[in-house]
Amino acid sequence: QSVLTQPPSASETPGQRVTISCSGSTSNIGINYVYWYQQLPGTAPKLLIYRNNQRPSGVPDRFSGSKSGTSASLAISGLRSEDEADYYCAAWDDSLSGYVFGTGTKVTVL
Amino acid sequence: QVQLQESGPGLVKPSETLSLICTVYGYSISSGYCWGWIRQPPGKGLEWIGSIYHSGSTYYNPSLKSRVTILVDTSKKQFSLTLTSVTAADTAIYYCASGDSFDIWGQGTMVTVSS
């Protein structure tokens, strides 16, 4: 039932930059904040970015978020092996009156 | 530092009711804030179930709305999830989370629906 679309996978070598896209619509990303979560294998998701581009305390500045129109992006620069995880975007959807999550992107560090 | 801990049965029979509790540590649940439930079927993505705000307002996933109830018990520093008429499709890891950013998550609890 995901209404936010992400690429299923992304990969890059250590030290490089990887970008994950999140495509939505005018009822969610277009008018509301976007959030990003990192889920390491076997663990609970962790908030990575809130309000489109804000990092919670403790999140490295290698992680950055942006939004334009009905799409958003998460960039990871200086990629490290510990960044291998699943990443999800999320936003409130005014049409559904609820939160929607993205389909998820698995990041692999080659 | 807010911490959340889910608890409840790991196995529920089809057509029965799933009930989970999330205990809040390090924060006075009666002070306000927002509390929610998210689930993740094995090998799949995240699905928002619903959220309850300090005002008492609740919001539920439209696909689950007819079967879901989220309540807060301030005296016990807990909030709960009830999901009725479960089927195998409700088998998932259930997470509780705090804030409208879901900034803090519990470790999750696996619930299997099977006879």
mmCIF file of N, CA, C and O in Angstrom, chain B residues 12-113:
data_model
loop_
_atom_site.group_PDB
_atom_site.id
_atom_site.type_symbol
_atom_site.label_atom_id
_atom_site.label_comp_id
_atom_site.label_asym_id
_atom_site.label_seq_id
_atom_site.Cartn_x
_atom_site.Cartn_y
_atom_site.Cartn_z
ATOM 1 N N VAL B 12 -0.884 -15.520 17.890
ATOM 2 C CA VAL B 12 -2.320 -15.242 17.966
ATOM 3 C C VAL B 12 -3.027 -16.111 16.926
ATOM 4 O O VAL B 12 -2.519 -16.266 15.796
ATOM 5 N N LYS B 13 -4.158 -16.653 17.290
ATOM 6 C CA LYS B 13 -4.921 -17.510 16.363
ATOM 7 C C LYS B 13 -5.710 -16.656 15.371
ATOM 8 O O LYS B 13 -6.170 -15.547 15.713
ATOM 9 N N PRO B 14 -5.885 -17.178 14.170
ATOM 10 C CA PRO B 14 -6.703 -16.455 13.174
ATOM 11 C C PRO B 14 -8.087 -16.167 13.718
ATOM 12 O O PRO B 14 -8.664 -16.987 14.451
ATOM 13 N N SER B 15 -8.596 -14.997 13.367
ATOM 14 C CA SER B 15 -9.914 -14.475 13.757
ATOM 15 C C SER B 15 -9.925 -13.901 15.179
ATOM 16 O O SER B 15 -10.910 -13.265 15.568
ATOM 17 N N GLU B 16 -8.844 -14.101 15.931
ATOM 18 C CA GLU B 16 -8.807 -13.574 17.287
ATOM 19 C C GLU B 16 -8.241 -12.149 17.307
ATOM 20 O O GLU B 16 -8.023 -11.545 16.264
ATOM 21 N N THR B 17 -8.054 -11.616 18.521
ATOM 22 C CA THR B 17 -7.613 -10.236 18.684
ATOM 23 C C THR B 17 -6.160 -10.147 19.138
ATOM 24 O O THR B 17 -5.774 -10.831 20.092
ATOM 25 N N LEU B 18 -5.407 -9.323 18.468
ATOM 26 C CA LEU B 18 -4.009 -9.060 18.817
ATOM 27 C C LEU B 18 -3.968 -7.850 19.754
ATOM 28 O O LEU B 18 -4.547 -6.798 19.432
ATOM 29 N N SER B 19 -3.302 -8.009 20.884
ATOM 30 C CA SER B 19 -3.184 -6.896 21.835
ATOM 31 C C SER B 19 -1.733 -6.716 22.247
ATOM 32 O O SER B 19 -1.096 -7.667 22.719
ATOM 33 N N LEU B 20 -1.220 -5.519 22.061
ATOM 34 C CA LEU B 20 0.157 -5.209 22.427
ATOM 35 C C LEU B 20 0.202 -3.963 23.307
ATOM 36 O O LEU B 20 -0.655 -3.085 23.204
ATOM 37 N N ILE B 21 1.233 -3.919 24.150
ATOM 38 C CA ILE B 21 1.443 -2.794 25.044
ATOM 39 C C ILE B 21 2.811 -2.197 24.761
ATOM 40 O O ILE B 21 3.777 -2.931 24.501
ATOM 41 N N CYS B 22 2.906 -0.889 24.831
ATOM 42 C CA CYS B 22 4.194 -0.211 24.733
ATOM 43 C C CYS B 22 4.398 0.584 26.029
ATOM 44 O O CYS B 22 3.599 1.474 26.348
ATOM 45 N N THR B 23 5.425 0.235 26.779
ATOM 46 C CA THR B 23 5.728 0.933 28.021
ATOM 47 C C THR B 23 6.760 2.020 27.756
ATOM 48 O O THR B 23 7.771 1.773 27.076
ATOM 49 N N VAL B 24 6.496 3.200 28.280
ATOM 50 C CA VAL B 24 7.357 4.365 28.055
ATOM 51 C C VAL B 24 8.238 4.617 29.275
ATOM 52 O O VAL B 24 7.730 4.726 30.399
ATOM 53 N N TYR B 25 9.523 4.702 29.068
ATOM 54 C CA TYR B 25 10.478 4.987 30.136
ATOM 55 C C TYR B 25 11.175 6.315 29.852
ATOM 56 O O TYR B 25 11.483 6.641 28.720
ATOM 57 N N GLY B 26 11.415 7.062 30.918
ATOM 58 C CA GLY B 26 12.182 8.290 30.781
ATOM 59 C C GLY B 26 11.396 9.500 30.317
ATOM 60 O O GLY B 26 11.989 10.533 29.984
ATOM 61 N N TYR B 27 10.080 9.379 30.291
ATOM 62 C CA TYR B 27 9.235 10.508 29.871
ATOM 63 C C TYR B 27 7.855 10.319 30.472
ATOM 64 O O TYR B 27 7.334 9.202 30.513
ATOM 65 N N SER B 28 7.265 11.403 30.902
ATOM 66 C CA SER B 28 5.923 11.343 31.457
ATOM 67 C C SER B 28 4.908 11.358 30.324
ATOM 68 O O SER B 28 4.698 12.387 29.675
ATOM 69 N N ILE B 29 4.284 10.209 30.100
ATOM 70 C CA ILE B 29 3.376 10.078 28.962
ATOM 71 C C ILE B 29 2.204 11.052 29.069
ATOM 72 O O ILE B 29 1.606 11.445 28.066
ATOM 73 N N SER B 30 1.894 11.458 30.292
ATOM 74 C CA SER B 30 0.782 12.385 30.494
ATOM 75 C C SER B 30 1.149 13.818 30.130
ATOM 76 O O SER B 30 0.274 14.683 30.059
ATOM 77 N N SER B 31 2.435 14.065 29.885
ATOM 78 C CA SER B 31 2.871 15.416 29.529
ATOM 79 C C SER B 31 2.544 15.775 28.087
ATOM 80 O O SER B 31 2.701 16.920 27.670
ATOM 81 N N GLY B 32 2.118 14.777 27.336
ATOM 82 C CA GLY B 32 1.755 15.067 25.957
ATOM 83 C C GLY B 32 2.539 14.237 24.982
ATOM 84 O O GLY B 32 2.988 13.142 25.289
ATOM 85 N N TYR B 33 2.718 14.758 23.776
ATOM 86 C CA TYR B 33 3.479 14.102 22.727
ATOM 87 C C TYR B 33 2.558 13.244 21.864
ATOM 88 O O TYR B 33 1.318 13.315 21.963
ATOM 89 N N CYS B 34 3.142 12.441 21.079
ATOM 90 C CA CYS B 34 2.399 11.637 20.115
ATOM 91 C C CYS B 34 2.986 10.238 20.140
ATOM 92 O O CYS B 34 4.211 10.075 20.236
ATOM 93 N N TRP B 35 2.125 9.231 20.057
ATOM 94 C CA TRP B 35 2.593 7.844 20.166
ATOM 95 C C TRP B 35 1.996 7.026 19.035
ATOM 96 O O TRP B 35 0.824 7.195 18.699
ATOM 97 N N GLY B 36 2.795 6.135 18.447
ATOM 98 C CA GLY B 36 2.306 5.412 17.288
ATOM 99 C C GLY B 36 2.755 3.969 17.216
ATOM 100 O O GLY B 36 3.618 3.522 17.976
ATOM 101 N N TRP B 37 2.131 3.243 16.273
ATOM 102 C CA TRP B 37 2.471 1.850 16.007
ATOM 103 C C TRP B 37 2.759 1.687 14.516
ATOM 104 O O TRP B 37 2.045 2.231 13.669
ATOM 105 N N ILE B 38 3.797 0.933 14.235
ATOM 106 C CA ILE B 38 4.220 0.616 12.863
ATOM 107 C C ILE B 38 4.520 -0.879 12.824
ATOM 108 O O ILE B 38 4.993 -1.445 13.805
ATOM 109 N N ARG B 39 4.244 -1.525 11.719
ATOM 110 C CA ARG B 39 4.557 -2.942 11.615
ATOM 111 C C ARG B 39 5.347 -3.247 10.353
ATOM 112 O O ARG B 39 5.370 -2.446 9.413
ATOM 113 N N GLN B 40 5.981 -4.419 10.360
ATOM 114 C CA GLN B 40 6.829 -4.829 9.243
ATOM 115 C C GLN B 40 6.696 -6.332 9.040
ATOM 116 O O GLN B 40 7.277 -7.119 9.800
ATOM 117 N N PRO B 41 5.946 -6.770 8.018
ATOM 118 C CA PRO B 41 5.876 -8.208 7.719
ATOM 119 C C PRO B 41 7.259 -8.745 7.402
ATOM 120 O O PRO B 41 8.124 -7.999 6.923
ATOM 121 N N PRO B 42 7.487 -10.022 7.645
ATOM 122 C CA PRO B 42 8.812 -10.608 7.399
ATOM 123 C C PRO B 42 9.304 -10.342 5.986
ATOM 124 O O PRO B 42 8.613 -10.624 5.006
ATOM 125 N N GLY B 43 10.486 -9.751 5.882
ATOM 126 C CA GLY B 43 11.106 -9.494 4.592
ATOM 127 C C GLY B 43 10.488 -8.357 3.793
ATOM 128 O O GLY B 43 10.838 -8.164 2.628
ATOM 129 N N LYS B 44 9.576 -7.611 4.413
ATOM 130 C CA LYS B 44 8.890 -6.538 3.689
ATOM 131 C C LYS B 44 9.143 -5.173 4.329
ATOM 132 O O LYS B 44 9.926 -5.048 5.271
ATOM 133 N N GLY B 45 8.465 -4.161 3.800
ATOM 134 C CA GLY B 45 8.673 -2.797 4.253
ATOM 135 C C GLY B 45 7.814 -2.410 5.447
ATOM 136 O O GLY B 45 7.080 -3.223 6.006
ATOM 137 N N LEU B 46 7.930 -1.140 5.823
ATOM 138 C CA LEU B 46 7.224 -0.612 6.986
ATOM 139 C C LEU B 46 5.815 -0.167 6.624
ATOM 140 O O LEU B 46 5.579 0.389 5.542
ATOM 141 N N GLU B 47 4.885 -0.411 7.548
ATOM 142 C CA GLU B 47 3.502 0.018 7.356
ATOM 143 C C GLU B 47 3.029 0.725 8.625
ATOM 144 O O GLU B 47 3.048 0.144 9.710
ATOM 145 N N TRP B 48 2.626 1.969 8.493
ATOM 146 C CA TRP B 48 2.074 2.718 9.618
ATOM 147 C C TRP B 48 0.706 2.149 9.966
ATOM 148 O O TRP B 48 -0.135 1.956 9.089
ATOM 149 N N ILE B 49 0.478 1.912 11.277
ATOM 150 C CA ILE B 49 -0.805 1.383 11.736
ATOM 151 C C ILE B 49 -1.694 2.502 12.259
ATOM 152 O O ILE B 49 -2.874 2.594 11.918
ATOM 153 N N GLY B 50 -1.123 3.366 13.098
ATOM 154 C CA GLY B 50 -1.915 4.446 13.649
ATOM 155 C C GLY B 50 -1.138 5.226 14.692
ATOM 156 O O GLY B 50 -0.082 4.797 15.145
ATOM 157 N N SER B 51 -1.685 6.381 15.069
ATOM 158 C CA SER B 51 -1.049 7.249 16.059
ATOM 159 C C SER B 51 -2.103 7.876 16.946
ATOM 160 O O SER B 51 -3.249 8.075 16.519
ATOM 161 N N ILE B 52 -1.701 8.182 18.180
ATOM 162 C CA ILE B 52 -2.578 8.872 19.121
ATOM 163 C C ILE B 52 -1.838 10.089 19.653
ATOM 164 O O ILE B 52 -0.655 10.015 19.970
ATOM 165 N N TYR B 53 -2.535 11.230 19.710
ATOM 166 C CA TYR B 53 -1.936 12.482 20.151
ATOM 167 C C TYR B 53 -2.367 12.795 21.582
ATOM 168 O O TYR B 53 -3.350 12.250 22.085
ATOM 169 N N HIS B 54 -1.620 13.713 22.202
ATOM 170 C CA HIS B 54 -1.901 14.021 23.607
ATOM 171 C C HIS B 54 -3.292 14.594 23.796
ATOM 172 O O HIS B 54 -3.863 14.543 24.882
ATOM 173 N N SER B 55 -3.855 15.106 22.716
ATOM 174 C CA SER B 55 -5.213 15.649 22.791
ATOM 175 C C SER B 55 -6.254 14.528 22.874
ATOM 176 O O SER B 55 -7.419 14.769 23.185
ATOM 177 N N GLY B 56 -5.785 13.301 22.568
ATOM 178 C CA GLY B 56 -6.690 12.158 22.532
ATOM 179 C C GLY B 56 -7.104 11.791 21.122
ATOM 180 O O GLY B 56 -7.706 10.741 20.896
ATOM 181 N N SER B 57 -6.769 12.654 20.170
ATOM 182 C CA SER B 57 -7.102 12.356 18.775
ATOM 183 C C SER B 57 -6.330 11.151 18.278
ATOM 184 O O SER B 57 -5.156 10.988 18.593
ATOM 185 N N THR B 58 -7.013 10.338 17.508
ATOM 186 C CA THR B 58 -6.369 9.168 16.921
ATOM 187 C C THR B 58 -6.487 9.214 15.407
ATOM 188 O O THR B 58 -7.470 9.726 14.856
ATOM 189 N N TYR B 59 -5.467 8.669 14.756
ATOM 190 C CA TYR B 59 -5.454 8.549 13.304
ATOM 191 C C TYR B 59 -5.020 7.127 12.973
ATOM 192 O O TYR B 59 -4.046 6.628 13.537
ATOM 193 N N TYR B 60 -5.748 6.488 12.079
ATOM 194 C CA TYR B 60 -5.478 5.089 11.744
ATOM 195 C C TYR B 60 -5.271 4.939 10.238
ATOM 196 O O TYR B 60 -5.855 5.666 9.428
ATOM 197 N N ASN B 61 -4.462 3.946 9.888
ATOM 198 C CA ASN B 61 -4.305 3.578 8.494
ATOM 199 C C ASN B 61 -5.678 3.185 7.947
ATOM 200 O O ASN B 61 -6.343 2.313 8.510
ATOM 201 N N PRO B 62 -6.101 3.825 6.859
ATOM 202 C CA PRO B 62 -7.438 3.519 6.329
ATOM 203 C C PRO B 62 -7.658 2.045 6.053
ATOM 204 O O PRO B 62 -8.782 1.547 6.195
ATOM 205 N N SER B 63 -6.602 1.332 5.683
ATOM 206 C CA SER B 63 -6.748 -0.092 5.357
ATOM 207 C C SER B 63 -6.952 -0.950 6.602
ATOM 208 O O SER B 63 -7.345 -2.115 6.494
ATOM 209 N N LEU B 64 -6.687 -0.385 7.788
ATOM 210 C CA LEU B 64 -6.814 -1.147 9.034
ATOM 211 C C LEU B 64 -7.835 -0.530 9.982
ATOM 212 O O LEU B 64 -8.152 -1.124 11.022
ATOM 213 N N LYS B 65 -8.347 0.624 9.624
ATOM 214 C CA LYS B 65 -9.136 1.441 10.537
ATOM 215 C C LYS B 65 -10.284 0.708 11.220
ATOM 216 O O LYS B 65 -10.553 0.913 12.403
ATOM 217 N N SER B 66 -10.953 -0.177 10.501
ATOM 218 C CA SER B 66 -12.119 -0.869 11.062
ATOM 219 C C SER B 66 -11.729 -1.878 12.131
ATOM 220 O O SER B 66 -12.577 -2.349 12.893
ATOM 221 N N ARG B 67 -10.420 -2.214 12.211
ATOM 222 C CA ARG B 67 -9.991 -3.265 13.140
ATOM 223 C C ARG B 67 -9.050 -2.768 14.238
ATOM 224 O O ARG B 67 -8.683 -3.542 15.117
ATOM 225 N N VAL B 68 -8.663 -1.502 14.189
ATOM 226 C CA VAL B 68 -7.596 -0.995 15.069
ATOM 227 C C VAL B 68 -8.121 -0.037 16.130
ATOM 228 O O VAL B 68 -8.996 0.801 15.850
ATOM 229 N N THR B 69 -7.541 -0.161 17.330
ATOM 230 C CA THR B 69 -7.770 0.812 18.390
ATOM 231 C C THR B 69 -6.446 1.074 19.106
ATOM 232 O O THR B 69 -5.729 0.124 19.458
ATOM 233 N N ILE B 70 -6.110 2.349 19.280
ATOM 234 C CA ILE B 70 -4.911 2.744 20.037
ATOM 235 C C ILE B 70 -5.366 3.601 21.211
ATOM 236 O O ILE B 70 -6.136 4.552 21.041
ATOM 237 N N LEU B 71 -4.897 3.234 22.388
ATOM 238 C CA LEU B 71 -5.267 3.948 23.610
ATOM 239 C C LEU B 71 -4.027 4.270 24.430
ATOM 240 O O LEU B 71 -3.009 3.583 24.328
ATOM 241 N N VAL B 72 -4.142 5.304 25.262
ATOM 242 C CA VAL B 72 -3.078 5.668 26.194
ATOM 243 C C VAL B 72 -3.571 5.457 27.618
ATOM 244 O O VAL B 72 -4.705 5.828 27.946
ATOM 245 N N ASP B 73 -2.728 4.838 28.442
ATOM 246 C CA ASP B 73 -3.016 4.678 29.863
ATOM 247 C C ASP B 73 -1.930 5.430 30.622
ATOM 248 O O ASP B 73 -0.849 4.917 30.857
ATOM 249 N N THR B 74 -2.240 6.671 31.006
ATOM 250 C CA THR B 74 -1.206 7.506 31.624
ATOM 251 C C THR B 74 -0.785 6.975 32.986
ATOM 252 O O THR B 74 0.377 7.123 33.384
ATOM 253 N N SER B 75 -1.706 6.336 33.703
ATOM 254 C CA SER B 75 -1.367 5.829 35.037
ATOM 255 C C SER B 75 -0.324 4.722 34.970
ATOM 256 O O SER B 75 0.483 4.547 35.889
ATOM 257 N N LYS B 76 -0.335 3.986 33.884
ATOM 258 C CA LYS B 76 0.615 2.877 33.719
ATOM 259 C C LYS B 76 1.789 3.260 32.820
ATOM 260 O O LYS B 76 2.657 2.428 32.557
ATOM 261 N N LYS B 77 1.797 4.516 32.330
ATOM 262 C CA LYS B 77 2.862 4.955 31.422
ATOM 263 C C LYS B 77 2.948 4.034 30.208
ATOM 264 O O LYS B 77 4.033 3.626 29.787
ATOM 265 N N GLN B 78 1.788 3.689 29.671
ATOM 266 C CA GLN B 78 1.732 2.775 28.545
ATOM 267 C C GLN B 78 0.753 3.263 27.480
ATOM 268 O O GLN B 78 -0.170 4.032 27.773
ATOM 269 N N PHE B 79 0.960 2.813 26.267
ATOM 270 C CA PHE B 79 -0.086 2.933 25.261
ATOM 271 C C PHE B 79 -0.234 1.573 24.582
ATOM 272 O O PHE B 79 0.687 0.754 24.610
ATOM 273 N N SER B 80 -1.404 1.334 24.033
ATOM 274 C CA SER B 80 -1.722 -0.013 23.573
ATOM 275 C C SER B 80 -2.212 -0.031 22.139
ATOM 276 O O SER B 80 -2.640 0.978 21.576
ATOM 277 N N LEU B 81 -2.123 -1.227 21.563
ATOM 278 C CA LEU B 81 -2.634 -1.496 20.219
ATOM 279 C C LEU B 81 -3.542 -2.706 20.302
ATOM 280 O O LEU B 81 -3.166 -3.743 20.861
ATOM 281 N N THR B 82 -4.715 -2.583 19.734
ATOM 282 C CA THR B 82 -5.624 -3.715 19.612
ATOM 283 C C THR B 82 -6.007 -3.861 18.146
ATOM 284 O O THR B 82 -6.427 -2.878 17.524
ATOM 285 N N LEU B 83 -5.837 -5.067 17.621
ATOM 286 C CA LEU B 83 -6.170 -5.360 16.225
ATOM 287 C C LEU B 83 -7.066 -6.589 16.216
ATOM 288 O O LEU B 83 -6.654 -7.674 16.647
ATOM 289 N N THR B 84 -8.288 -6.424 15.757
ATOM 290 C CA THR B 84 -9.252 -7.523 15.807
ATOM 291 C C THR B 84 -9.253 -8.348 14.521
ATOM 292 O O THR B 84 -8.716 -7.933 13.489
ATOM 293 N N SER B 85 -9.862 -9.499 14.596
ATOM 294 C CA SER B 85 -10.079 -10.382 13.439
ATOM 295 C C SER B 85 -8.814 -10.585 12.616
ATOM 296 O O SER B 85 -8.797 -10.351 11.397
ATOM 297 N N VAL B 86 -7.757 -11.000 13.263
ATOM 298 C CA VAL B 86 -6.469 -11.114 12.572
ATOM 299 C C VAL B 86 -6.436 -12.306 11.616
ATOM 300 O O VAL B 86 -7.151 -13.294 11.784
ATOM 301 N N THR B 87 -5.600 -12.151 10.598
ATOM 302 C CA THR B 87 -5.342 -13.222 9.635
ATOM 303 C C THR B 87 -3.835 -13.369 9.500
ATOM 304 O O THR B 87 -3.057 -12.583 10.079
ATOM 305 N N ALA B 88 -3.416 -14.312 8.682
ATOM 306 C CA ALA B 88 -1.987 -14.525 8.476
ATOM 307 C C ALA B 88 -1.306 -13.272 7.935
ATOM 308 O O ALA B 88 -0.110 -13.061 8.163
ATOM 309 N N ALA B 89 -2.041 -12.441 7.239
ATOM 310 C CA ALA B 89 -1.482 -11.208 6.681
ATOM 311 C C ALA B 89 -1.071 -10.206 7.767
ATOM 312 O O ALA B 89 -0.357 -9.237 7.488
ATOM 313 N N ASP B 90 -1.518 -10.437 8.990
ATOM 314 C CA ASP B 90 -1.141 -9.550 10.108
ATOM 315 C C ASP B 90 0.127 -10.015 10.804
ATOM 316 O O ASP B 90 0.579 -9.378 11.757
ATOM 317 N N THR B 91 0.700 -11.107 10.343
ATOM 318 C CA THR B 91 1.979 -11.571 10.889
ATOM 319 C C THR B 91 3.065 -10.555 10.556
ATOM 320 O O THR B 91 3.279 -10.212 9.389
ATOM 321 N N ALA B 92 3.739 -10.063 11.601
ATOM 322 C CA ALA B 92 4.718 -8.992 11.389
ATOM 323 C C ALA B 92 5.481 -8.706 12.678
ATOM 324 O O ALA B 92 5.101 -9.182 13.754
ATOM 325 N N ILE B 93 6.541 -7.929 12.535
ATOM 326 C CA ILE B 93 7.175 -7.303 13.698
ATOM 327 C C ILE B 93 6.410 -6.013 13.949
ATOM 328 O O ILE B 93 6.230 -5.203 13.030
ATOM 329 N N TYR B 94 5.963 -5.834 15.178
ATOM 330 C CA TYR B 94 5.222 -4.643 15.546
ATOM 331 C C TYR B 94 6.119 -3.728 16.383
ATOM 332 O O TYR B 94 6.701 -4.161 17.387
ATOM 333 N N TYR B 95 6.232 -2.479 15.937
ATOM 334 C CA TYR B 95 7.038 -1.489 16.628
ATOM 335 C C TYR B 95 6.142 -0.389 17.207
ATOM 336 O O TYR B 95 5.184 0.044 16.557
ATOM 337 N N CYS B 96 6.487 0.069 18.411
ATOM 338 C CA CYS B 96 5.881 1.303 18.902
ATOM 339 C C CYS B 96 6.924 2.404 18.728
ATOM 340 O O CYS B 96 8.134 2.143 18.720
ATOM 341 N N ALA B 97 6.444 3.630 18.566
ATOM 342 C CA ALA B 97 7.347 4.755 18.327
ATOM 343 C C ALA B 97 6.750 6.027 18.911
ATOM 344 O O ALA B 97 5.536 6.129 19.115
ATOM 345 N N SER B 98 7.631 6.999 19.175
ATOM 346 C CA SER B 98 7.168 8.246 19.782
ATOM 347 C C SER B 98 7.391 9.425 18.853
ATOM 348 O O SER B 98 8.304 9.415 18.016
ATOM 349 N N GLY B 99 6.550 10.441 19.030
ATOM 350 C CA GLY B 99 6.711 11.674 18.277
ATOM 351 C C GLY B 99 6.117 11.613 16.887
ATOM 352 O O GLY B 99 5.962 10.534 16.310
ATOM 353 N N ASP B 100 5.794 12.788 16.342
ATOM 354 C CA ASP B 100 5.260 12.790 14.973
ATOM 355 C C ASP B 100 6.364 12.589 13.946
ATOM 356 O O ASP B 100 6.096 12.462 12.759
ATOM 357 N N SER B 101 7.609 12.525 14.443
ATOM 358 C CA SER B 101 8.730 12.167 13.575
ATOM 359 C C SER B 101 9.124 10.708 13.758
ATOM 360 O O SER B 101 10.042 10.234 13.104
ATOM 361 N N PHE B 102 8.442 10.012 14.655
ATOM 362 C CA PHE B 102 8.842 8.657 15.045
ATOM 363 C C PHE B 102 10.331 8.669 15.392
ATOM 364 O O PHE B 102 11.133 7.926 14.824
ATOM 365 N N ASP B 103 10.697 9.578 16.320
ATOM 366 C CA ASP B 103 12.097 9.770 16.611
ATOM 367 C C ASP B 103 12.680 8.694 17.524
ATOM 368 O O ASP B 103 13.886 8.480 17.516
ATOM 369 N N ILE B 104 11.840 8.041 18.289
ATOM 370 C CA ILE B 104 12.293 6.950 19.149
ATOM 371 C C ILE B 104 11.444 5.720 18.853
ATOM 372 O O ILE B 104 10.215 5.828 18.769
ATOM 373 N N TRP B 105 12.107 4.560 18.694
ATOM 374 C CA TRP B 105 11.411 3.316 18.398
ATOM 375 C C TRP B 105 11.703 2.274 19.478
ATOM 376 O O TRP B 105 12.787 2.250 20.052
ATOM 377 N N GLY B 106 10.741 1.410 19.708
ATOM 378 C CA GLY B 106 10.999 0.248 20.528
ATOM 379 C C GLY B 106 11.773 -0.769 19.712
ATOM 380 O O GLY B 106 11.978 -0.577 18.505
ATOM 381 N N GLN B 107 12.208 -1.835 20.350
ATOM 382 C CA GLN B 107 12.993 -2.856 19.655
ATOM 383 C C GLN B 107 12.133 -3.725 18.742
ATOM 384 O O GLN B 107 12.655 -4.414 17.860
ATOM 385 N N GLY B 108 10.822 -3.691 18.935
ATOM 386 C CA GLY B 108 9.922 -4.480 18.109
ATOM 387 C C GLY B 108 9.602 -5.822 18.729
ATOM 388 O O GLY B 108 10.411 -6.395 19.466
ATOM 389 N N THR B 109 8.411 -6.321 18.429
ATOM 390 C CA THR B 109 8.005 -7.636 18.902
ATOM 391 C C THR B 109 7.358 -8.393 17.760
ATOM 392 O O THR B 109 6.514 -7.855 17.036
ATOM 393 N N MET B 110 7.787 -9.631 17.565
ATOM 394 C CA MET B 110 7.265 -10.452 16.468
ATOM 395 C C MET B 110 5.943 -11.079 16.877
ATOM 396 O O MET B 110 5.851 -11.708 17.943
ATOM 397 N N VAL B 111 4.943 -10.905 16.032
ATOM 398 C CA VAL B 111 3.643 -11.528 16.264
ATOM 399 C C VAL B 111 3.312 -12.410 15.064
ATOM 400 O O VAL B 111 3.322 -11.949 13.923
ATOM 401 N N THR B 112 3.043 -13.669 15.343
ATOM 402 C CA THR B 112 2.683 -14.630 14.308
ATOM 403 C C THR B 112 1.216 -14.997 14.456
ATOM 404 O O THR B 112 0.756 -15.302 15.563
ATOM 405 N N VAL B 113 0.493 -14.941 13.353
ATOM 406 C CA VAL B 113 -0.909 -15.360 13.361
ATOM 407 C C VAL B 113 -0.983 -16.749 12.745
ATOM 408 O O VAL B 113 -0.706 -16.936 11.554
#
